PDB file of C-alpha atoms in Angstrom:
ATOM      1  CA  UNK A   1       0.000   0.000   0.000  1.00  0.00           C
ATOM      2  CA  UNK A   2       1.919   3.552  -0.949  1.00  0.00           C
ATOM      3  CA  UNK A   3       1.741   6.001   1.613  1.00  0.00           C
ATOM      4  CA  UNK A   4      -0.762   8.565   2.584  1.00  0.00           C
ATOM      5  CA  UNK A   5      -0.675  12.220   0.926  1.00  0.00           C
ATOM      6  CA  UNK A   6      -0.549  14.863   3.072  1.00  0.00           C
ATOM      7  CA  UNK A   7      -1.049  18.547   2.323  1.00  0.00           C
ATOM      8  CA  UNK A   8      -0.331  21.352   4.545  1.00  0.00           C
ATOM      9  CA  UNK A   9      -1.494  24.812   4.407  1.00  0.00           C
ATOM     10  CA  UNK A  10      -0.295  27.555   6.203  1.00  0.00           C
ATOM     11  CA  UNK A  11      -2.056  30.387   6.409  1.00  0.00           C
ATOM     12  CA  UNK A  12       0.627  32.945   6.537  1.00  0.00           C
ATOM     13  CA  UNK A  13       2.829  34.284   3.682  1.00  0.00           C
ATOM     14  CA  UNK A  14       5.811  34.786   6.027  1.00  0.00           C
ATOM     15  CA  UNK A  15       8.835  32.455   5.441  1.00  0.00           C
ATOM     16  CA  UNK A  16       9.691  33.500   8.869  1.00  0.00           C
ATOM     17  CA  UNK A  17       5.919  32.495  10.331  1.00  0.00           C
ATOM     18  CA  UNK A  18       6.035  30.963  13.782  1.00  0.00           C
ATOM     19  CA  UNK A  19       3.163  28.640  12.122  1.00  0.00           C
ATOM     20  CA  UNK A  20       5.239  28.000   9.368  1.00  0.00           C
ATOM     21  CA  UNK A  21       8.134  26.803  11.687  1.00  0.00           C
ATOM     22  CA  UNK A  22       5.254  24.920  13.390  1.00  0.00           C
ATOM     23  CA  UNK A  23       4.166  23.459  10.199  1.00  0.00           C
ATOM     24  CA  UNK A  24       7.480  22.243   9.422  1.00  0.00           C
ATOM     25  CA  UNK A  25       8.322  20.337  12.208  1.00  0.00           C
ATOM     26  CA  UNK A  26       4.560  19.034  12.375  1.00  0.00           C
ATOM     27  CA  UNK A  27       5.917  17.595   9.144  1.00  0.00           C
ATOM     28  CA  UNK A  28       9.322  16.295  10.315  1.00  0.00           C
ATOM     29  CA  UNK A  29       7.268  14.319  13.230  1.00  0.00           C
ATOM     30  CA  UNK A  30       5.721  12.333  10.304  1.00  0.00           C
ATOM     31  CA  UNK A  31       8.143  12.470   7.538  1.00  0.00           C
ATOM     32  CA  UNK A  32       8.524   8.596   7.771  1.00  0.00           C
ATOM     33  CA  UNK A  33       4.826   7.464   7.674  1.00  0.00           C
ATOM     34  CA  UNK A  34       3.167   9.874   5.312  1.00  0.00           C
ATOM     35  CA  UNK A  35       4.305  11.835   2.110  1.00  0.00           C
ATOM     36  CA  UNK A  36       4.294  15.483   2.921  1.00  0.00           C
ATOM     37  CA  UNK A  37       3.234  18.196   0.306  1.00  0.00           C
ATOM     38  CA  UNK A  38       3.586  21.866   1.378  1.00  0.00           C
ATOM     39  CA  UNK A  39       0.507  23.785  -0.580  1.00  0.00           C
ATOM     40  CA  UNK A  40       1.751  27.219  -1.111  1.00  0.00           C
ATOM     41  CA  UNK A  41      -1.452  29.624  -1.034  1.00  0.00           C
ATOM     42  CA  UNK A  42       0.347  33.423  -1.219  1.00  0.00           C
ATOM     43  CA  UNK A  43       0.546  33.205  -4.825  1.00  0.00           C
ATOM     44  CA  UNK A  44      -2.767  33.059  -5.540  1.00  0.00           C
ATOM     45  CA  UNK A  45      -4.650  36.276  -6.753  1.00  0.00           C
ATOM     46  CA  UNK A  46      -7.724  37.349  -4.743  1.00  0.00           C
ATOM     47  CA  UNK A  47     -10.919  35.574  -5.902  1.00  0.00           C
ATOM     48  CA  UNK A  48     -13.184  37.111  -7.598  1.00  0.00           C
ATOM     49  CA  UNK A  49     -15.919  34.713  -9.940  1.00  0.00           C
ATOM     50  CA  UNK A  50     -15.673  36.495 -13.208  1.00  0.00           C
ATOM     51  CA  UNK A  51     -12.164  34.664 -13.277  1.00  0.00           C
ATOM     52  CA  UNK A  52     -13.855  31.450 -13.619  1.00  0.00           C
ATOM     53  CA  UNK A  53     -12.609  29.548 -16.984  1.00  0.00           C
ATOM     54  CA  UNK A  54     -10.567  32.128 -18.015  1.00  0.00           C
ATOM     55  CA  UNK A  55      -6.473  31.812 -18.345  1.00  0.00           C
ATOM     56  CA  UNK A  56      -6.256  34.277 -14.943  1.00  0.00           C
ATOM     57  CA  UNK A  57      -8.136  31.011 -12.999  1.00  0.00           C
ATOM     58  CA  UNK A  58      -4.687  29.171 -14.019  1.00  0.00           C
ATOM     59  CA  UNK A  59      -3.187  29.503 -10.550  1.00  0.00           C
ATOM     60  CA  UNK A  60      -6.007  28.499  -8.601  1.00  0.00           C
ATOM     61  CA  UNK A  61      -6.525  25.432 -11.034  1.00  0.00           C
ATOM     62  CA  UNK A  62      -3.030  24.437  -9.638  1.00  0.00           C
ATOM     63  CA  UNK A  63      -3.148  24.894  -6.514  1.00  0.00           C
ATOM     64  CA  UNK A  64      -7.232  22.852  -6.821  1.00  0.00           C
ATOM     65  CA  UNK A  65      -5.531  20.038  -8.631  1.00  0.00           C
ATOM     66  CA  UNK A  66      -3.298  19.581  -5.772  1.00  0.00           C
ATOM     67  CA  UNK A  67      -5.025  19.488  -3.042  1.00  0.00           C
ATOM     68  CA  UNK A  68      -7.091  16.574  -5.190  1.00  0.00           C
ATOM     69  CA  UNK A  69      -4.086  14.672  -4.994  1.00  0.00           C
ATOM     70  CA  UNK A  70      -3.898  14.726  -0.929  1.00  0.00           C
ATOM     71  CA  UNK A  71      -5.429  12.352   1.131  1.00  0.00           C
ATOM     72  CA  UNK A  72      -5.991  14.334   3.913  1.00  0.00           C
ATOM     73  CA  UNK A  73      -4.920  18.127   5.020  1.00  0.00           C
ATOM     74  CA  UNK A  74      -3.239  19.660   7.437  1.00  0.00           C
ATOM     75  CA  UNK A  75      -4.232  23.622   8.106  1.00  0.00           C
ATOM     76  CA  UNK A  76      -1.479  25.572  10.218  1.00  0.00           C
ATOM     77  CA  UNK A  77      -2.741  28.787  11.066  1.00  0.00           C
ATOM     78  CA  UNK A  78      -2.267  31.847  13.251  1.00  0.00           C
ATOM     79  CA  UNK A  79      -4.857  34.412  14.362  1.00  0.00           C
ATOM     80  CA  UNK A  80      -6.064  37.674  12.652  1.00  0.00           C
ATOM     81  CA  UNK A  81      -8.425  39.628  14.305  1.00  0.00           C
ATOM     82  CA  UNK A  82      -9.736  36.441  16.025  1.00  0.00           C
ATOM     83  CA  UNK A  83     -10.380  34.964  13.022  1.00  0.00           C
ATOM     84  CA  UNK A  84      -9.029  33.435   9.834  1.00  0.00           C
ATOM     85  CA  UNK A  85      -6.071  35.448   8.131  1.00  0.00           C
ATOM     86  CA  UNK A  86      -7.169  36.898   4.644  1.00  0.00           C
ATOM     87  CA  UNK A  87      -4.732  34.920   2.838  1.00  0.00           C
ATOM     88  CA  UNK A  88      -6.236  31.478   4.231  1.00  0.00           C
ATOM     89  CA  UNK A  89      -9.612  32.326   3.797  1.00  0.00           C
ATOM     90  CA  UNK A  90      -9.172  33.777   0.083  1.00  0.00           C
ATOM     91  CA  UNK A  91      -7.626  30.109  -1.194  1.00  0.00           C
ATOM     92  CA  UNK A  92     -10.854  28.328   0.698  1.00  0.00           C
ATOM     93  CA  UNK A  93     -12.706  30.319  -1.219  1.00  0.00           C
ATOM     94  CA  UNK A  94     -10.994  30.292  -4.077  1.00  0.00           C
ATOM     95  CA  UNK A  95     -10.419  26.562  -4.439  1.00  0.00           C
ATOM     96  CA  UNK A  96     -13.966  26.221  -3.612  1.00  0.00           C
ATOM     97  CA  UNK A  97     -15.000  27.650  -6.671  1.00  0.00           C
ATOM     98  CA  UNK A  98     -17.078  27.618  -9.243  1.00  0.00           C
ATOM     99  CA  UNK A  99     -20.070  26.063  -6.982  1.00  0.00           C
ATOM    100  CA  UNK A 100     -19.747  21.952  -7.043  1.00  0.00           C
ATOM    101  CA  UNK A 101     -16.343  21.915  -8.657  1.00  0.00           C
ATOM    102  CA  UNK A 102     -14.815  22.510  -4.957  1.00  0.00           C
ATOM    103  CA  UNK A 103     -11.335  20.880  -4.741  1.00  0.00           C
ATOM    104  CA  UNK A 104     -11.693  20.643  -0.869  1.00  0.00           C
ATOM    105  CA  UNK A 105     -15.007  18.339  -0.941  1.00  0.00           C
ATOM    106  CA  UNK A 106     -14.660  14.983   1.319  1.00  0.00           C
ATOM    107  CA  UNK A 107     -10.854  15.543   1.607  1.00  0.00           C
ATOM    108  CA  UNK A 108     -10.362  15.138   5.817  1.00  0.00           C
ATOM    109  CA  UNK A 109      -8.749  17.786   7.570  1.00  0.00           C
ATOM    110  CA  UNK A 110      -7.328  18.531  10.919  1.00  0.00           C
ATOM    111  CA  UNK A 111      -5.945  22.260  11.899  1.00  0.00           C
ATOM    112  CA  UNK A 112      -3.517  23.673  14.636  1.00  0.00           C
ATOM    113  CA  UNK A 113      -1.915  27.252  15.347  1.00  0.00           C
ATOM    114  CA  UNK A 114       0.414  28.870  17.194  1.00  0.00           C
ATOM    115  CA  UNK A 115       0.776  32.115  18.900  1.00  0.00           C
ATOM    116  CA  UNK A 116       2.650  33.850  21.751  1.00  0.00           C
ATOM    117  CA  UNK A 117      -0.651  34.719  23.304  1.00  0.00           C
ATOM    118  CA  UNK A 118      -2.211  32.167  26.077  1.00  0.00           C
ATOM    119  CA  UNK A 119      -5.324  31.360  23.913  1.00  0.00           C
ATOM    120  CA  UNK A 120      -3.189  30.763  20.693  1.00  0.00           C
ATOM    121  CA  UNK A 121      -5.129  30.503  17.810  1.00  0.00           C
ATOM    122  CA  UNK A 122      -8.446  29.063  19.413  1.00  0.00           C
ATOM    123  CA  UNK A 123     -10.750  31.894  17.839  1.00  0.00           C
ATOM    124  CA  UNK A 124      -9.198  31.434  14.292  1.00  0.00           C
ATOM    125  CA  UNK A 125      -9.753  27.389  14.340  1.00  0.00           C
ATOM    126  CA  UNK A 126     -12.999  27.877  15.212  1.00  0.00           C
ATOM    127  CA  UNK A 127     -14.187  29.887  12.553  1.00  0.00           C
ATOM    128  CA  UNK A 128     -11.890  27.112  10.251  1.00  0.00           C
ATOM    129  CA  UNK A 129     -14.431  24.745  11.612  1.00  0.00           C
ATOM    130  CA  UNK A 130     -17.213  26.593  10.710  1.00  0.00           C
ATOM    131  CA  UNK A 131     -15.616  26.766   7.132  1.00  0.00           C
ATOM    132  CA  UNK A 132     -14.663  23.135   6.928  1.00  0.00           C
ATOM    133  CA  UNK A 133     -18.466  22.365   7.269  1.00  0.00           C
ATOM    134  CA  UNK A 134     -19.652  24.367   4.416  1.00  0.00           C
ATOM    135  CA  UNK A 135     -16.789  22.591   2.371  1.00  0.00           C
ATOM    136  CA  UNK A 136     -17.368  19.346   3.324  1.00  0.00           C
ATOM    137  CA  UNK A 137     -14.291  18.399   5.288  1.00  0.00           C
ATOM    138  CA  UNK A 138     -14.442  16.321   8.021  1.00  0.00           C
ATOM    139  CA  UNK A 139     -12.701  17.746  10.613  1.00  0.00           C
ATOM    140  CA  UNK A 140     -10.654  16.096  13.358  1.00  0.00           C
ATOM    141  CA  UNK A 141     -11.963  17.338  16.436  1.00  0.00           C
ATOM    142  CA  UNK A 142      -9.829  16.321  19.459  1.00  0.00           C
ATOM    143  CA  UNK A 143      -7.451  16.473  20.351  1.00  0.00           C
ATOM    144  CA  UNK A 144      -7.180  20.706  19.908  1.00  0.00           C
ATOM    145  CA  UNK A 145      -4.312  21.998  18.915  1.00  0.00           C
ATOM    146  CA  UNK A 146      -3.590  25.435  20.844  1.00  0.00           C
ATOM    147  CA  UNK A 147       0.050  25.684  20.776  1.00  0.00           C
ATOM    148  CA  UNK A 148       1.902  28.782  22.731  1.00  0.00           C
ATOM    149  CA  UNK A 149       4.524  29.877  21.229  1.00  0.00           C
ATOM    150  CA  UNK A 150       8.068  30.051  22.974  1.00  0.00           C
ATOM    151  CA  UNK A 151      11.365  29.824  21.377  1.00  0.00           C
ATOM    152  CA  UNK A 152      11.398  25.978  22.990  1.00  0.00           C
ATOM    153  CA  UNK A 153       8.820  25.356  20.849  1.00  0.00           C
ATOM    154  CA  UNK A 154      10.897  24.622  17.788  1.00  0.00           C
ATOM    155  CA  UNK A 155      14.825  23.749  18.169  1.00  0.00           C
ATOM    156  CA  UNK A 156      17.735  25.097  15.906  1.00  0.00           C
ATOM    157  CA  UNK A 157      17.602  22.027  13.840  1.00  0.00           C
ATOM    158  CA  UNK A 158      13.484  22.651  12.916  1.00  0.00           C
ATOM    159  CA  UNK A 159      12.421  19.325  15.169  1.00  0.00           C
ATOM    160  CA  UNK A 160       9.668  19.811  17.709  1.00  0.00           C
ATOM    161  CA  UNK A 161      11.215  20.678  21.212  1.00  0.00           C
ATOM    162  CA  UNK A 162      11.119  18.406  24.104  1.00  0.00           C
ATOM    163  CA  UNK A 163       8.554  20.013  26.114  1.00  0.00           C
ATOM    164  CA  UNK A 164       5.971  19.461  23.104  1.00  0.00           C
ATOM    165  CA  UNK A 165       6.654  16.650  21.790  1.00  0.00           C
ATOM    166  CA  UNK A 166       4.654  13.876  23.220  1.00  0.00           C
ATOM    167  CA  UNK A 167       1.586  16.405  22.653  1.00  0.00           C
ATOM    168  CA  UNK A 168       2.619  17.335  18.660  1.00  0.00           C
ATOM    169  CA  UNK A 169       3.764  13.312  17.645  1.00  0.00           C
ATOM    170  CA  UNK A 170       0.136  12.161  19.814  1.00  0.00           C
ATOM    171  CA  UNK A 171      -1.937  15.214  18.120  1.00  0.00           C
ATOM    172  CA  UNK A 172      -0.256  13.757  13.946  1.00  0.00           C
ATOM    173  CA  UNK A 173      -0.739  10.155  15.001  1.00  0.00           C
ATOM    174  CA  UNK A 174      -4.475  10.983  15.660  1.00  0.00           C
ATOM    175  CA  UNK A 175      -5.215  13.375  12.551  1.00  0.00           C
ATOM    176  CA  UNK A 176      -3.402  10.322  10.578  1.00  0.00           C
ATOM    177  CA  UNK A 177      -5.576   8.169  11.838  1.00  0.00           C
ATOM    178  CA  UNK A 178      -8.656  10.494  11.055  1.00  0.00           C
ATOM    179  CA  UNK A 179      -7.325  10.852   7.207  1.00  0.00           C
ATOM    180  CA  UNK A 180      -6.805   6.602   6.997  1.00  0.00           C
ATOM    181  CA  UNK A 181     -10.761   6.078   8.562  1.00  0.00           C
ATOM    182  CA  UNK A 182     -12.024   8.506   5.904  1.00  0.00           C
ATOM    183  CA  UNK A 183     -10.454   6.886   2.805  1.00  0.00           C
ATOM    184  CA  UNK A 184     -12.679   5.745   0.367  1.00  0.00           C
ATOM    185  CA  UNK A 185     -12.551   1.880   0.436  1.00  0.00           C
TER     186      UNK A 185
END
């Protein structure tokens, strides 16, 4: 049996995101069990439905035709304004698009933040949750993932520090486990 496809979205631009570094050693934790796919989302123009068909739709088509390919996905996200940054929320919709032809339909998801604030990124997942219904992805539900940030968090080689370890490598095993039960036999 090949291994599962996982994508994981991050829903900041930033190449120096805190999320980001979270994503990436979410990633490292299951490296050897699942094939990882990093879907970059800051590309992508902001939607707008007269687009549909024509040759500007071109980079969400790509971006739509990968996320077909995963098995399951992985959303990594911090906070804006308590809710969903503008750059996550414009590839939902955008990849959701035109109505029925949504790329994100069935596909099982699971999402986690982090933030240097004690309630993390609990407002933002929420309102992901919300979303995730609308789309039809099943969404792993426990554990949550509210992750304070510290500079423990992530170690100078990019692996997940000591103190959250057991947590991060329990919270993958489970959302792997969600993405496996919702495979289509």
């Amino acid at each position: 049996m090949s291994k599962l496809k996982i994508g994981v979205v991050v829903g900041s631009s930033s190449q120096q995101s805190i999320n980001r570094k979270l994503a990436q050693g979410l990633a490292k934790l299951v490296q050897d069990k699942v094939d990882v796919e990093f879907l970059e989302i800051s590309h992508l123009p902001l939607y707008n439905r007269d687009m549909d068909g024509t040759p500007p739709a071109q980079p969400y088509e790509d971006v739509k035709q990968k996320i077909r390919s995963c098995n399951g996905i992985l959303f990594v996200t911090p906070e804006h304004n308590r809710s969903v940054p503008a750059l996550l929320k414009n590839a939902l919709d955008a990849c959701s698009r035109p109505y029925g032809q949504s790329a994100w339909a069935g596909i099982p998801a699971a999402v986690i933040g982090t933030s240097p604030g004690a309630a993390a990124t609990a407002m933002a997942q929420q309102h992901l949750r919300n979303i995730f219904v609308f789309l039809d992805m099943p969404a792993l539900q426990q554990p949550e993932g509210f992750v304070r940030w510290s500079d423990e968090l992530i170690d100078a080689q990019g692996d997940i520090g000591a103190a959250s370890h057991d947590f991060l490598n329990k919270y993958m095993d489970k959302f792997l486990a969600w993405v496996e039960l919702h495979q289509k036999k």
